[in-house]
Amino acid sequence: SKTDTIYQISGDAPFDPVEAIPSIIPLENVKGTVSNRSVVVTDKGVFYLAEDGFRMFDGARSVLIGEKVQSLVDSYVQSRLKYCAGLWVRSRDEIWWSMTSAGSTHDTLIVLNIRHGKWSVFSGMACESLAAVEDSSDIDQILFGTGSASDGKIYKAETGASDNTAAISSTY
């Protein structure tokens, strides 16, 4: 995917980098993404942030789905849209996109509940990076990093805690 289009790659199965002869076909009138980290694959399609807003790609066509939140996206820091990060929270059937509404750090989540087609906006979590993991009880846990070099911590997204003091300290 590039900003102006999405490409279909067809070739001999299985895809063999030596023997397959892939052909790259641009899909006409299909907007690409402005942030590769915004691309979220779900059971219902591929969702991403394009130049004109949030879109859903079903393999053949790309549909604009974010009209309800477009004015918010337009008011956010445009130079930071290329860093938008997305995550499918399967247990809630939601897509979380982390964005920068002001300044230079991510400070807002725009959330789409796919099942109900509802949009929500949350602030207070500086989610520069997002990841879904399962705990020992097979329950999805959402982890995020702030991108700050000074704290070096991974936080868990959970209700009732605006400052997670039990952050997971990580070094390597």
PDB file of N, CA and C in Angstrom, residues 95-158:
ATOM      1  N   ILE A  95     -11.404  -1.389  17.116  1.00  0.00           N
ATOM      2  CA  ILE A  95     -10.108  -0.983  16.583  1.00  0.00           C
ATOM      3  C   ILE A  95      -9.718   0.290  17.316  1.00  0.00           C
ATOM      4  N   TRP A  96      -8.502   0.297  17.855  1.00  0.00           N
ATOM      5  CA  TRP A  96      -7.961   1.471  18.541  1.00  0.00           C
ATOM      6  C   TRP A  96      -6.896   2.080  17.647  1.00  0.00           C
ATOM      7  N   TRP A  97      -7.035   3.372  17.361  1.00  0.00           N
ATOM      8  CA  TRP A  97      -5.998   4.104  16.638  1.00  0.00           C
ATOM      9  C   TRP A  97      -5.439   5.173  17.565  1.00  0.00           C
ATOM     10  N   SER A  98      -4.141   5.182  17.732  1.00  0.00           N
ATOM     11  CA  SER A  98      -3.468   6.147  18.586  1.00  0.00           C
ATOM     12  C   SER A  98      -2.995   7.310  17.729  1.00  0.00           C
ATOM     13  N   MET A  99      -3.325   8.525  18.180  1.00  0.00           N
ATOM     14  CA  MET A  99      -3.018   9.702  17.386  1.00  0.00           C
ATOM     15  C   MET A  99      -2.490  10.834  18.260  1.00  0.00           C
ATOM     16  N   THR A 100      -2.007  11.878  17.613  1.00  0.00           N
ATOM     17  CA  THR A 100      -1.498  13.065  18.285  1.00  0.00           C
ATOM     18  C   THR A 100      -2.457  14.215  18.035  1.00  0.00           C
ATOM     19  N   SER A 101      -3.154  14.646  19.090  1.00  0.00           N
ATOM     20  CA  SER A 101      -4.106  15.745  18.914  1.00  0.00           C
ATOM     21  C   SER A 101      -3.422  17.105  19.050  1.00  0.00           C
ATOM     22  N   ALA A 102      -2.337  17.147  19.819  1.00  0.00           N
ATOM     23  CA  ALA A 102      -1.592  18.397  20.021  1.00  0.00           C
ATOM     24  C   ALA A 102      -0.164  18.032  20.400  1.00  0.00           C
ATOM     25  N   GLY A 103       0.754  18.919  20.164  1.00  0.00           N
ATOM     26  CA  GLY A 103       2.144  18.651  20.539  1.00  0.00           C
ATOM     27  C   GLY A 103       2.791  17.621  19.632  1.00  0.00           C
ATOM     28  N   SER A 104       3.650  16.783  20.228  1.00  0.00           N
ATOM     29  CA  SER A 104       4.395  15.821  19.411  1.00  0.00           C
ATOM     30  C   SER A 104       4.263  14.383  19.891  1.00  0.00           C
ATOM     31  N   THR A 105       3.481  14.128  20.948  1.00  0.00           N
ATOM     32  CA  THR A 105       3.325  12.754  21.424  1.00  0.00           C
ATOM     33  C   THR A 105       1.879  12.296  21.264  1.00  0.00           C
ATOM     34  N   HIS A 106       1.725  10.999  21.116  1.00  0.00           N
ATOM     35  CA  HIS A 106       0.380  10.436  21.015  1.00  0.00           C
ATOM     36  C   HIS A 106      -0.343  10.680  22.337  1.00  0.00           C
ATOM     37  N   ASP A 107      -1.554  11.198  22.258  1.00  0.00           N
ATOM     38  CA  ASP A 107      -2.301  11.506  23.474  1.00  0.00           C
ATOM     39  C   ASP A 107      -3.778  11.154  23.355  1.00  0.00           C
ATOM     40  N   THR A 108      -4.191  10.578  22.232  1.00  0.00           N
ATOM     41  CA  THR A 108      -5.605  10.315  22.000  1.00  0.00           C
ATOM     42  C   THR A 108      -5.796   8.976  21.305  1.00  0.00           C
ATOM     43  N   LEU A 109      -6.836   8.256  21.716  1.00  0.00           N
ATOM     44  CA  LEU A 109      -7.254   7.040  21.018  1.00  0.00           C
ATOM     45  C   LEU A 109      -8.588   7.319  20.344  1.00  0.00           C
ATOM     46  N   ILE A 110      -8.647   7.038  19.061  1.00  0.00           N
ATOM     47  CA  ILE A 110      -9.923   7.049  18.354  1.00  0.00           C
ATOM     48  C   ILE A 110     -10.306   5.583  18.208  1.00  0.00           C
ATOM     49  N   VAL A 111     -11.484   5.242  18.709  1.00  0.00           N
ATOM     50  CA  VAL A 111     -11.895   3.836  18.792  1.00  0.00           C
ATOM     51  C   VAL A 111     -13.139   3.609  17.946  1.00  0.00           C
ATOM     52  N   LEU A 112     -13.113   2.556  17.127  1.00  0.00           N
ATOM     53  CA  LEU A 112     -14.283   2.134  16.363  1.00  0.00           C
ATOM     54  C   LEU A 112     -14.740   0.786  16.892  1.00  0.00           C
ATOM     55  N   ASN A 113     -15.959   0.733  17.396  1.00  0.00           N
ATOM     56  CA  ASN A 113     -16.562  -0.543  17.770  1.00  0.00           C
ATOM     57  C   ASN A 113     -17.197  -1.084  16.494  1.00  0.00           C
ATOM     58  N   ILE A 114     -16.597  -2.127  15.934  1.00  0.00           N
ATOM     59  CA  ILE A 114     -17.038  -2.648  14.636  1.00  0.00           C
ATOM     60  C   ILE A 114     -18.448  -3.226  14.737  1.00  0.00           C
ATOM     61  N   ARG A 115     -18.704  -3.968  15.791  1.00  0.00           N
ATOM     62  CA  ARG A 115     -20.008  -4.633  15.952  1.00  0.00           C
ATOM     63  C   ARG A 115     -21.157  -3.638  15.929  1.00  0.00           C
ATOM     64  N   HIS A 116     -20.985  -2.505  16.609  1.00  0.00           N
ATOM     65  CA  HIS A 116     -22.065  -1.536  16.725  1.00  0.00           C
ATOM     66  C   HIS A 116     -21.893  -0.317  15.815  1.00  0.00           C
ATOM     67  N   GLY A 117     -20.750  -0.220  15.139  1.00  0.00           N
ATOM     68  CA  GLY A 117     -20.505   0.916  14.262  1.00  0.00           C
ATOM     69  C   GLY A 117     -20.412   2.242  14.998  1.00  0.00           C
ATOM     70  N   LYS A 118     -19.964   2.203  16.258  1.00  0.00           N
ATOM     71  CA  LYS A 118     -19.886   3.400  17.100  1.00  0.00           C
ATOM     72  C   LYS A 118     -18.442   3.860  17.238  1.00  0.00           C
ATOM     73  N   TRP A 119     -18.246   5.164  17.239  1.00  0.00           N
ATOM     74  CA  TRP A 119     -16.933   5.778  17.420  1.00  0.00           C
ATOM     75  C   TRP A 119     -16.840   6.378  18.821  1.00  0.00           C
ATOM     76  N   SER A 120     -15.651   6.302  19.418  1.00  0.00           N
ATOM     77  CA  SER A 120     -15.378   6.917  20.716  1.00  0.00           C
ATOM     78  C   SER A 120     -13.997   7.547  20.660  1.00  0.00           C
ATOM     79  N   VAL A 121     -13.782   8.519  21.530  1.00  0.00           N
ATOM     80  CA  VAL A 121     -12.476   9.170  21.634  1.00  0.00           C
ATOM     81  C   VAL A 121     -12.065   9.145  23.098  1.00  0.00           C
ATOM     82  N   PHE A 122     -10.817   8.719  23.355  1.00  0.00           N
ATOM     83  CA  PHE A 122     -10.284   8.649  24.712  1.00  0.00           C
ATOM     84  C   PHE A 122      -8.963   9.398  24.771  1.00  0.00           C
ATOM     85  N   SER A 123      -8.706  10.053  25.884  1.00  0.00           N
ATOM     86  CA  SER A 123      -7.417  10.707  26.076  1.00  0.00           C
ATOM     87  C   SER A 123      -6.815  10.223  27.387  1.00  0.00           C
ATOM     88  N   GLY A 124      -5.530  10.444  27.555  1.00  0.00           N
ATOM     89  CA  GLY A 124      -4.876  10.079  28.803  1.00  0.00           C
ATOM     90  C   GLY A 124      -3.894   8.943  28.690  1.00  0.00           C
ATOM     91  N   MET A 125      -3.903   8.215  27.573  1.00  0.00           N
ATOM     92  CA  MET A 125      -2.921   7.147  27.379  1.00  0.00           C
ATOM     93  C   MET A 125      -2.026   7.545  26.215  1.00  0.00           C
ATOM     94  N   ALA A 126      -0.749   7.661  26.468  1.00  0.00           N
ATOM     95  CA  ALA A 126       0.201   8.046  25.423  1.00  0.00           C
ATOM     96  C   ALA A 126       0.675   6.797  24.690  1.00  0.00           C
ATOM     97  N   CYS A 127      -0.170   6.283  23.836  1.00  0.00           N
ATOM     98  CA  CYS A 127       0.091   4.996  23.163  1.00  0.00           C
ATOM     99  C   CYS A 127       0.885   5.189  21.877  1.00  0.00           C
ATOM    100  N   GLU A 128       2.178   5.327  21.992  1.00  0.00           N
ATOM    101  CA  GLU A 128       3.013   5.418  20.790  1.00  0.00           C
ATOM    102  C   GLU A 128       3.029   4.071  20.061  1.00  0.00           C
ATOM    103  N   SER A 129       2.980   2.983  20.831  1.00  0.00           N
ATOM    104  CA  SER A 129       2.941   1.631  20.276  1.00  0.00           C
ATOM    105  C   SER A 129       1.884   0.842  21.015  1.00  0.00           C
ATOM    106  N   LEU A 130       1.218  -0.067  20.313  1.00  0.00           N
ATOM    107  CA  LEU A 130       0.152  -0.877  20.900  1.00  0.00           C
ATOM    108  C   LEU A 130       0.399  -2.350  20.607  1.00  0.00           C
ATOM    109  N   ALA A 131       0.023  -3.214  21.553  1.00  0.00           N
ATOM    110  CA  ALA A 131       0.138  -4.658  21.338  1.00  0.00           C
ATOM    111  C   ALA A 131      -0.939  -5.372  22.140  1.00  0.00           C
ATOM    112  N   ALA A 132      -1.447  -6.462  21.591  1.00  0.00           N
ATOM    113  CA  ALA A 132      -2.410  -7.307  22.298  1.00  0.00           C
ATOM    114  C   ALA A 132      -1.713  -8.611  22.660  1.00  0.00           C
ATOM    115  N   VAL A 133      -1.847  -9.009  23.905  1.00  0.00           N
ATOM    116  CA  VAL A 133      -1.283 -10.279  24.375  1.00  0.00           C
ATOM    117  C   VAL A 133      -2.348 -10.990  25.213  1.00  0.00           C
ATOM    118  N   GLU A 134      -2.193 -12.286  25.374  1.00  0.00           N
ATOM    119  CA  GLU A 134      -3.098 -13.032  26.239  1.00  0.00           C
ATOM    120  C   GLU A 134      -2.397 -13.313  27.550  1.00  0.00           C
ATOM    121  N   ASP A 135      -3.149 -13.163  28.650  1.00  0.00           N
ATOM    122  CA  ASP A 135      -2.569 -13.483  29.949  1.00  0.00           C
ATOM    123  C   ASP A 135      -2.724 -14.982  30.214  1.00  0.00           C
ATOM    124  N   SER A 136      -2.365 -15.420  31.410  1.00  0.00           N
ATOM    125  CA  SER A 136      -2.396 -16.845  31.733  1.00  0.00           C
ATOM    126  C   SER A 136      -3.816 -17.411  31.757  1.00  0.00           C
ATOM    127  N   SER A 137      -4.828 -16.541  31.792  1.00  0.00           N
ATOM    128  CA  SER A 137      -6.227 -16.988  31.759  1.00  0.00           C
ATOM    129  C   SER A 137      -6.836 -16.842  30.364  1.00  0.00           C
ATOM    130  N   ASP A 138      -5.991 -16.664  29.353  1.00  0.00           N
ATOM    131  CA  ASP A 138      -6.425 -16.495  27.964  1.00  0.00           C
ATOM    132  C   ASP A 138      -7.298 -15.261  27.762  1.00  0.00           C
ATOM    133  N   ILE A 139      -7.088 -14.236  28.563  1.00  0.00           N
ATOM    134  CA  ILE A 139      -7.819 -12.981  28.435  1.00  0.00           C
ATOM    135  C   ILE A 139      -6.909 -11.966  27.761  1.00  0.00           C
ATOM    136  N   ASP A 140      -7.458 -11.285  26.758  1.00  0.00           N
ATOM    137  CA  ASP A 140      -6.673 -10.274  26.058  1.00  0.00           C
ATOM    138  C   ASP A 140      -6.271  -9.148  26.997  1.00  0.00           C
ATOM    139  N   GLN A 141      -5.015  -8.774  26.941  1.00  0.00           N
ATOM    140  CA  GLN A 141      -4.499  -7.615  27.654  1.00  0.00           C
ATOM    141  C   GLN A 141      -3.863  -6.696  26.607  1.00  0.00           C
ATOM    142  N   ILE A 142      -4.131  -5.419  26.729  1.00  0.00           N
ATOM    143  CA  ILE A 142      -3.572  -4.446  25.797  1.00  0.00           C
ATOM    144  C   ILE A 142      -2.395  -3.751  26.474  1.00  0.00           C
ATOM    145  N   LEU A 143      -1.245  -3.827  25.839  1.00  0.00           N
ATOM    146  CA  LEU A 143      -0.042  -3.186  26.351  1.00  0.00           C
ATOM    147  C   LEU A 143       0.320  -2.026  25.427  1.00  0.00           C
ATOM    148  N   PHE A 144       0.900  -0.995  26.022  1.00  0.00           N
ATOM    149  CA  PHE A 144       1.357   0.108  25.186  1.00  0.00           C
ATOM    150  C   PHE A 144       2.619   0.718  25.752  1.00  0.00           C
ATOM    151  N   GLY A 145       3.399   1.279  24.859  1.00  0.00           N
ATOM    152  CA  GLY A 145       4.597   2.011  25.232  1.00  0.00           C
ATOM    153  C   GLY A 145       4.390   3.477  24.930  1.00  0.00           C
ATOM    154  N   THR A 146       4.956   4.318  25.771  1.00  0.00           N
ATOM    155  CA  THR A 146       4.775   5.759  25.597  1.00  0.00           C
ATOM    156  C   THR A 146       5.728   6.356  24.585  1.00  0.00           C
ATOM    157  N   GLY A 147       6.767   5.651  24.253  1.00  0.00           N
ATOM    158  CA  GLY A 147       7.752   6.198  23.339  1.00  0.00           C
ATOM    159  C   GLY A 147       8.749   7.111  24.033  1.00  0.00           C
ATOM    160  N   SER A 148       8.630   7.235  25.345  1.00  0.00           N
ATOM    161  CA  SER A 148       9.537   8.100  26.094  1.00  0.00           C
ATOM    162  C   SER A 148      10.812   7.332  26.430  1.00  0.00           C
ATOM    163  N   ALA A 149      11.933   7.910  26.092  1.00  0.00           N
ATOM    164  CA  ALA A 149      13.212   7.270  26.412  1.00  0.00           C
ATOM    165  C   ALA A 149      13.535   7.383  27.890  1.00  0.00           C
ATOM    166  N   SER A 150      12.803   8.251  28.613  1.00  0.00           N
ATOM    167  CA  SER A 150      13.138   8.471  30.017  1.00  0.00           C
ATOM    168  C   SER A 150      12.510   7.456  30.959  1.00  0.00           C
ATOM    169  N   ASP A 151      11.335   6.858  30.576  1.00  0.00           N
ATOM    170  CA  ASP A 151      10.729   5.920  31.526  1.00  0.00           C
ATOM    171  C   ASP A 151      10.963   4.462  31.155  1.00  0.00           C
ATOM    172  N   GLY A 152      11.108   4.142  29.892  1.00  0.00           N
ATOM    173  CA  GLY A 152      11.421   2.777  29.481  1.00  0.00           C
ATOM    174  C   GLY A 152      10.443   1.744  29.993  1.00  0.00           C
ATOM    175  N   LYS A 153       9.155   2.064  30.026  1.00  0.00           N
ATOM    176  CA  LYS A 153       8.177   1.142  30.586  1.00  0.00           C
ATOM    177  C   LYS A 153       7.109   0.772  29.576  1.00  0.00           C
ATOM    178  N   ILE A 154       6.519  -0.392  29.806  1.00  0.00           N
ATOM    179  CA  ILE A 154       5.352  -0.831  29.060  1.00  0.00           C
ATOM    180  C   ILE A 154       4.188  -0.778  30.032  1.00  0.00           C
ATOM    181  N   TYR A 155       3.082  -0.207  29.595  1.00  0.00           N
ATOM    182  CA  TYR A 155       1.918  -0.053  30.450  1.00  0.00           C
ATOM    183  C   TYR A 155       0.796  -0.973  29.989  1.00  0.00           C
ATOM    184  N   LYS A 156      -0.099  -1.289  30.908  1.00  0.00           N
ATOM    185  CA  LYS A 156      -1.269  -2.093  30.585  1.00  0.00           C
ATOM    186  C   LYS A 156      -2.486  -1.182  30.574  1.00  0.00           C
ATOM    187  N   ALA A 157      -3.273  -1.278  29.496  1.00  0.00           N
ATOM    188  CA  ALA A 157      -4.486  -0.479  29.391  1.00  0.00           C
ATOM    189  C   ALA A 157      -5.572  -1.172  30.199  1.00  0.00           C
ATOM    190  N   GLU A 158      -5.964  -0.540  31.298  1.00  0.00           N
ATOM    191  CA  GLU A 158      -7.026  -1.126  32.115  1.00  0.00           C
ATOM    192  C   GLU A 158      -7.866  -0.007  32.702  1.00  0.00           C
TER     193      GLU A 158
END
